[in-house]
Short mmCIF file of C-alpha atoms and ligand atoms in Angstrom, two decimals:
data_model
loop_
_atom_site.label_atom_id
_atom_site.label_comp_id
_atom_site.label_asym_id
_atom_site.label_seq_id
_atom_site.Cartn_x
_atom_site.Cartn_y
_atom_site.Cartn_z
CA UNK O 1121 0.92 -18.64 0.10
CA UNK O 1122 0.42 -14.96 0.01
CA UNK O 1123 2.64 -12.87 2.30
CA UNK O 1124 0.90 -10.92 5.51
CA UNK O 1125 2.50 -7.51 5.28
CA UNK O 1126 2.25 -4.11 7.57
CA UNK O 1127 3.38 -1.36 5.61
CA UNK O 1128 3.48 2.32 6.92
CA UNK O 1129 2.81 5.20 4.78
CA UNK O 1130 4.59 8.18 6.18
CA UNK O 1131 2.83 10.69 3.71
CA UNK O 1132 4.05 14.49 3.84
CA UNK O 1133 5.39 13.93 7.24
CA UNK O 1134 8.68 14.42 9.26
CA UNK O 1135 11.59 15.86 8.67
CA UNK O 1136 14.66 13.86 7.51
CA UNK O 1137 15.98 13.76 10.93
CA UNK O 1138 12.66 13.10 12.28
CA UNK O 1139 12.16 10.23 9.68
CA UNK O 1140 15.63 8.78 10.31
CA UNK O 1141 14.93 8.66 13.94
CA UNK O 1142 11.61 6.98 13.48
CA UNK O 1143 13.07 4.46 11.04
CA UNK O 1144 15.80 3.69 13.83
CA UNK O 1145 13.43 3.28 16.31
CA UNK O 1146 11.34 0.92 14.17
CA UNK O 1147 14.65 -0.90 13.18
CA UNK O 1148 15.29 -1.51 16.69
CA UNK O 1149 11.90 -2.45 17.87
CA UNK O 1150 11.93 -5.26 15.26
CA UNK O 1151 15.18 -6.89 17.01
CA UNK O 1152 13.38 -7.85 19.93
CA UNK O 1153 10.41 -9.30 18.15
CA UNK O 1154 9.65 -12.10 15.48
CA UNK O 1155 6.95 -10.48 13.47
CA UNK O 1156 4.65 -12.64 11.51
CA UNK O 1157 4.48 -10.60 8.68
CA UNK O 1158 6.74 -8.47 6.42
CA UNK O 1159 7.37 -4.94 7.67
CA UNK O 1160 7.72 -2.01 5.36
CA UNK O 1161 7.86 1.72 5.71
CA UNK O 1162 7.07 3.99 2.95
CA UNK O 1163 8.90 7.16 3.08
CA UNK O 1164 9.10 10.81 1.65
CA UNK O 1165 11.65 10.74 -1.42
CA UNK O 1166 14.20 12.75 0.62
CA UNK O 1167 14.61 10.47 3.27
CA UNK O 1168 14.99 7.01 1.19
CA UNK O 1169 18.48 6.93 0.91
CA UNK O 1170 19.02 7.87 4.76
CA UNK O 1171 16.34 5.67 5.89
CA UNK O 1172 17.91 2.81 3.54
CA UNK O 1173 21.45 3.37 5.70
CA UNK O 1174 19.96 2.71 9.00
CA UNK O 1175 18.22 -0.41 8.05
CA UNK O 1176 19.89 -3.00 9.57
CA UNK O 1177 18.43 -6.02 8.29
CA UNK O 1178 16.37 -5.51 4.99
CA UNK O 1179 15.01 -9.25 5.30
CA UNK O 1180 12.91 -7.56 8.51
CA UNK O 1181 12.11 -3.90 7.38
CA UNK O 1182 11.58 -3.06 3.50
CA UNK O 1183 11.57 0.36 2.39
CA UNK O 1184 9.43 2.27 -0.10
CA UNK O 1185 8.70 5.06 -1.77
CA UNK O 1186 5.20 6.80 -1.87
CA UNK O 1187 5.06 7.40 -5.47
CA UNK O 1188 7.27 7.74 -8.81
CA UNK O 1189 6.81 9.22 -11.92
CA UNK O 1190 5.33 7.87 -15.03
CA UNK O 1191 8.31 8.83 -17.07
CA UNK O 1192 11.94 7.21 -16.94
CA UNK O 1193 13.84 10.14 -17.19
CA UNK O 1194 14.00 13.82 -18.70
CA UNK O 1195 12.71 17.21 -18.33
CA UNK O 1196 10.10 16.54 -15.82
CA UNK O 1197 11.30 19.00 -13.28
CA UNK O 1198 10.15 17.90 -9.45
CA UNK O 1199 9.20 14.59 -10.53
CA UNK O 1200 11.28 11.39 -9.03
CA UNK O 1201 11.36 8.27 -11.45
CA UNK O 1202 11.01 4.75 -10.65
CA UNK O 1203 14.89 4.21 -11.52
CA UNK O 1204 15.97 6.72 -8.86
CA UNK O 1205 13.83 5.27 -6.30
CA UNK O 1206 15.24 1.84 -6.86
CA UNK O 1207 18.71 3.53 -6.64
CA UNK O 1208 18.45 4.78 -2.83
CA UNK O 1209 17.72 0.96 -2.06
CA UNK O 1210 14.09 1.15 -2.04
CA UNK O 1211 11.98 -2.04 -2.96
CA UNK O 1212 8.45 -0.99 -2.86
CA UNK O 1213 6.46 1.92 -3.90
CA UNK O 1214 3.00 2.92 -3.06
CA UNK O 1215 0.82 3.59 -6.45
CA UNK O 1216 -2.67 5.31 -6.82
CA UNK O 1217 -3.04 6.42 -3.32
CA UNK O 1218 -6.51 8.16 -3.00
CA UNK O 1219 -4.51 11.55 -2.12
CA UNK O 1220 -2.77 11.17 -5.68
CA UNK O 1221 -5.67 10.47 -7.71
CA UNK O 1222 -7.87 13.34 -5.84
CA UNK O 1223 -5.26 16.20 -5.44
CA UNK O 1224 -2.81 15.23 -8.44
CA UNK O 1225 -5.33 13.88 -10.69
CA UNK O 1226 -3.80 10.43 -11.37
CA UNK O 1227 -5.62 8.39 -13.46
CA UNK O 1228 -5.73 4.88 -14.43
CA UNK O 1229 -3.64 5.62 -17.54
CA UNK O 1230 -0.99 7.39 -15.60
CA UNK O 1231 -0.95 4.68 -12.94
CA UNK O 1232 -0.46 1.69 -15.45
CA UNK O 1233 2.72 3.70 -17.14
CA UNK O 1234 3.95 3.80 -13.45
CA UNK O 1235 3.12 0.02 -12.37
CA UNK O 1236 5.00 -0.57 -15.76
CA UNK O 1237 8.30 1.62 -14.58
CA UNK O 1238 8.24 0.04 -11.14
CA UNK O 1239 8.20 -3.50 -12.37
CA UNK O 1240 10.92 -2.86 -14.95
CA UNK O 1241 12.91 -1.45 -11.92
CA UNK O 1242 12.67 -4.18 -9.78
CA UNK O 1243 10.05 -2.21 -7.55
CA UNK O 1244 7.12 -3.87 -5.92
CA UNK O 1245 4.13 -1.40 -6.35
CA UNK O 1246 1.70 -1.14 -3.51
CA UNK O 1247 -1.64 -0.34 -5.57
CA UNK O 1248 -3.98 1.55 -3.49
CA UNK O 1249 -7.85 1.09 -4.93
CA UNK O 1250 -11.14 2.11 -2.63
CA UNK O 1251 -14.35 4.48 -2.98
CA UNK O 1252 -15.21 7.45 -1.63
CA UNK O 1253 -18.12 7.83 0.87
CA UNK O 1254 -21.10 9.09 -1.83
CA UNK O 1255 -20.37 5.59 -3.55
CA UNK O 1256 -20.35 3.68 -0.67
CA UNK O 1257 -23.48 5.05 0.05
CA UNK O 1258 -24.77 4.67 -3.16
CA UNK O 1259 -23.85 0.94 -3.09
CA UNK O 1260 -21.30 1.49 -5.76
CA UNK O 1261 -17.84 0.28 -3.98
CA UNK O 1262 -18.05 -2.90 -5.56
CA UNK O 1263 -18.19 -1.57 -8.89
CA UNK O 1264 -15.68 1.12 -8.16
CA UNK O 1265 -13.17 -1.05 -6.82
CA UNK O 1266 -13.31 -3.56 -9.81
CA UNK O 1267 -13.06 -0.81 -12.36
CA UNK O 1268 -9.85 0.63 -10.60
CA UNK O 1269 -8.40 -2.76 -10.45
CA UNK O 1270 -8.85 -3.80 -14.22
CA UNK O 1271 -8.12 -0.14 -15.65
CA UNK O 1272 -5.01 0.22 -13.64
CA UNK O 1273 -3.78 -3.62 -13.50
CA UNK O 1274 -5.49 -6.14 -15.62
CA UNK O 1275 -3.03 -4.90 -18.76
CA UNK O 1276 -0.25 -6.90 -16.75
CA UNK O 1277 0.72 -10.64 -17.50
CA UNK O 1278 -0.06 -12.90 -14.85
CA UNK O 1279 3.53 -13.13 -13.74
CA UNK O 1280 3.68 -9.29 -13.48
CA UNK O 1281 0.21 -9.14 -11.47
CA UNK O 1282 1.73 -11.60 -9.23
CA UNK O 1283 4.45 -8.95 -8.24
CA UNK O 1284 1.57 -6.34 -6.83
CA UNK O 1285 0.54 -5.97 -3.76
CA UNK O 1286 -2.97 -4.15 -3.47
CA UNK O 1287 -4.41 -2.09 -0.62
CA UNK O 1288 -7.82 -1.51 -0.22
CA UNK O 1289 -8.32 1.93 1.23
CA UNK O 1290 -11.91 3.32 1.64
CA UNK O 1291 -11.59 6.88 1.35
CA UNK O 1292 -13.78 7.55 4.27
CA UNK O 1293 -11.64 5.86 6.31
CA UNK O 1294 -8.59 7.23 5.66
CA UNK O 1295 -7.21 9.63 8.49
CA UNK O 1296 -10.84 10.30 9.81
CA UNK O 1297 -10.97 7.85 12.44
CA UNK O 1298 -13.87 5.93 11.01
CA UNK O 1299 -12.34 2.46 10.31
CA UNK O 1300 -14.24 0.01 7.79
CA UNK O 1301 -15.69 -2.99 10.34
CA UNK O 1302 -13.77 -6.06 9.94
CA UNK O 1303 -16.94 -7.49 8.03
CA UNK O 1304 -17.34 -4.72 5.70
CA UNK O 1305 -13.36 -5.33 4.92
CA UNK O 1306 -13.63 -8.85 4.58
CA UNK O 1307 -16.75 -8.51 2.06
CA UNK O 1308 -14.98 -6.16 -0.41
CA UNK O 1309 -11.45 -8.02 0.12
CA UNK O 1310 -13.03 -11.32 -1.05
CA UNK O 1311 -14.76 -9.66 -3.79
CA UNK O 1312 -11.40 -7.99 -5.00
CA UNK O 1313 -9.99 -11.68 -4.70
CA UNK O 1314 -12.61 -12.82 -6.96
CA UNK O 1315 -12.28 -10.32 -9.34
CA UNK O 1316 -8.69 -11.23 -9.56
CA UNK O 1317 -9.80 -14.88 -9.97
CA UNK O 1318 -11.95 -14.24 -12.99
CA UNK O 1319 -9.01 -12.51 -14.77
CA UNK O 1320 -6.08 -14.67 -13.70
CA UNK O 1321 -7.28 -17.54 -11.78
CA UNK O 1322 -7.72 -18.94 -8.46
CA UNK O 1323 -4.02 -19.69 -8.08
CA UNK O 1324 -2.67 -16.00 -8.76
CA UNK O 1325 -5.86 -14.65 -6.69
CA UNK O 1326 -4.84 -16.79 -3.79
CA UNK O 1327 -1.32 -15.63 -3.90
CA UNK O 1328 -2.30 -11.98 -4.05
CA UNK O 1329 -1.87 -9.88 -0.65
CA UNK O 1330 -4.79 -7.68 -0.21
CA UNK O 1331 -4.07 -5.16 2.70
CA UNK O 1332 -6.72 -2.89 4.18
CA UNK O 1333 -5.98 0.95 4.95
CA UNK O 1334 -7.86 3.47 6.88
CA UNK O 1335 -7.41 4.34 10.04
CA UNK O 1336 -5.86 1.01 11.17
CA UNK O 1337 -4.75 1.40 14.98
CA UNK O 1338 -3.51 -1.23 17.40
CA UNK O 1339 -6.66 -1.31 18.86
CA UNK O 1340 -8.75 -2.63 15.89
CA UNK O 1341 -5.89 -4.32 13.81
CA UNK O 1342 -6.13 -7.80 15.25
CA UNK O 1343 -9.78 -8.13 14.51
CA UNK O 1344 -9.04 -6.81 10.88
CA UNK O 1345 -6.40 -9.30 10.19
CA UNK O 1346 -7.94 -11.99 11.70
CA UNK O 1347 -10.27 -12.11 8.27
CA UNK O 1348 -9.16 -14.49 5.96
CA UNK O 1349 -9.11 -11.97 3.23
CA UNK O 1350 -7.29 -9.38 5.02
CA UNK O 1351 -3.64 -9.85 4.54
CA UNK O 1352 -2.46 -6.85 6.53
CA UNK O 1353 -2.45 -3.33 6.53
CA UNK O 1354 -1.27 0.18 4.76
CA UNK O 1355 -0.98 2.12 7.65
CA UNK O 1356 -0.97 5.98 7.75
CA UNK O 1357 -1.28 8.13 11.01
CA UNK O 1358 -0.50 5.36 13.25
CA UNK O 1359 2.93 4.65 11.28
CA UNK O 1360 4.28 8.04 12.62
CA UNK O 1361 4.71 6.67 16.10
CA UNK O 1362 6.99 3.45 16.52
CA UNK O 1363 5.07 1.87 19.48
CA UNK O 1364 1.61 2.50 17.65
CA UNK O 1365 3.24 0.93 14.39
CA UNK O 1366 4.49 -2.02 16.46
CA UNK O 1367 1.10 -2.58 18.09
CA UNK O 1368 -0.10 -2.83 14.52
CA UNK O 1369 2.63 -5.25 13.38
CA UNK O 1370 2.31 -7.31 16.50
CA UNK O 1371 -1.33 -7.56 15.93
CA UNK O 1372 -0.82 -10.95 13.88
C1 PEP Y 2787 -3.39 5.82 4.28
O1 PEP Y 2787 -3.12 7.15 4.13
O2 PEP Y 2787 -2.82 4.99 3.75
C2 PEP Y 2787 -4.04 5.68 5.47
C3 PEP Y 2787 -4.40 4.17 5.68
O3 PEP Y 2787 -3.87 6.49 6.23
P1 PEP Y 2787 -4.67 6.43 7.96
O4 PEP Y 2787 -4.12 5.15 8.64
O5 PEP Y 2787 -4.00 7.35 8.60
O6 PEP Y 2787 -6.14 6.48 7.67
#
């Protein structure tokens, strides 16, 4: 059966010291609860090794990066490769976040390269898809996510596709305080799952975790996570406070 997952995306927030403190708080908080989901924090590159060093139980708290390069190594000043990320102890990497697609021009082509390198290096991609407001208003959201999933991932074998976590994040809901309703989330998650089933069959589709992201908070997480095709959340703003993040983790 597919996993339930709550993953934090810290984005470009926290200094190294603040980030290590936040990770310690989450690690500590997890000692007193038995979450019904996997818990992951995806942190800035600069924080990875130090955060890894304060995680006391990697079974309970996974670590990820927020991106990786589409090249293995070489003359790419400022880039951080998948082998570098893996060498810190991280096990996950967010790929194709809408902020990367929007501000850094990431395309399906570069994302395919990143996904391949992540998998080659034993990292689990958390692959983000989602439509912008105009696309939702024009009722194109189904078509948009289908294209993003198929262009970004359908080159993979069923075996490799099975290693990927998907995150549906409507761009209009990210950091805006506007959440998709639980019914809106369920409708599109079910559609994404049926798209996967058409390509890889029901078993692979049933085993794929599809997270919801976009202004998820302790107050709305339980309703979203109660939907059958919503397997957890990718959490931005609310991942920056331990109490809020734990409020979402314990919403399962
Ligand atoms: C995100 O960017 O992945 C996200 C879901 O952000 P927020 O929770 O702040 O909307």
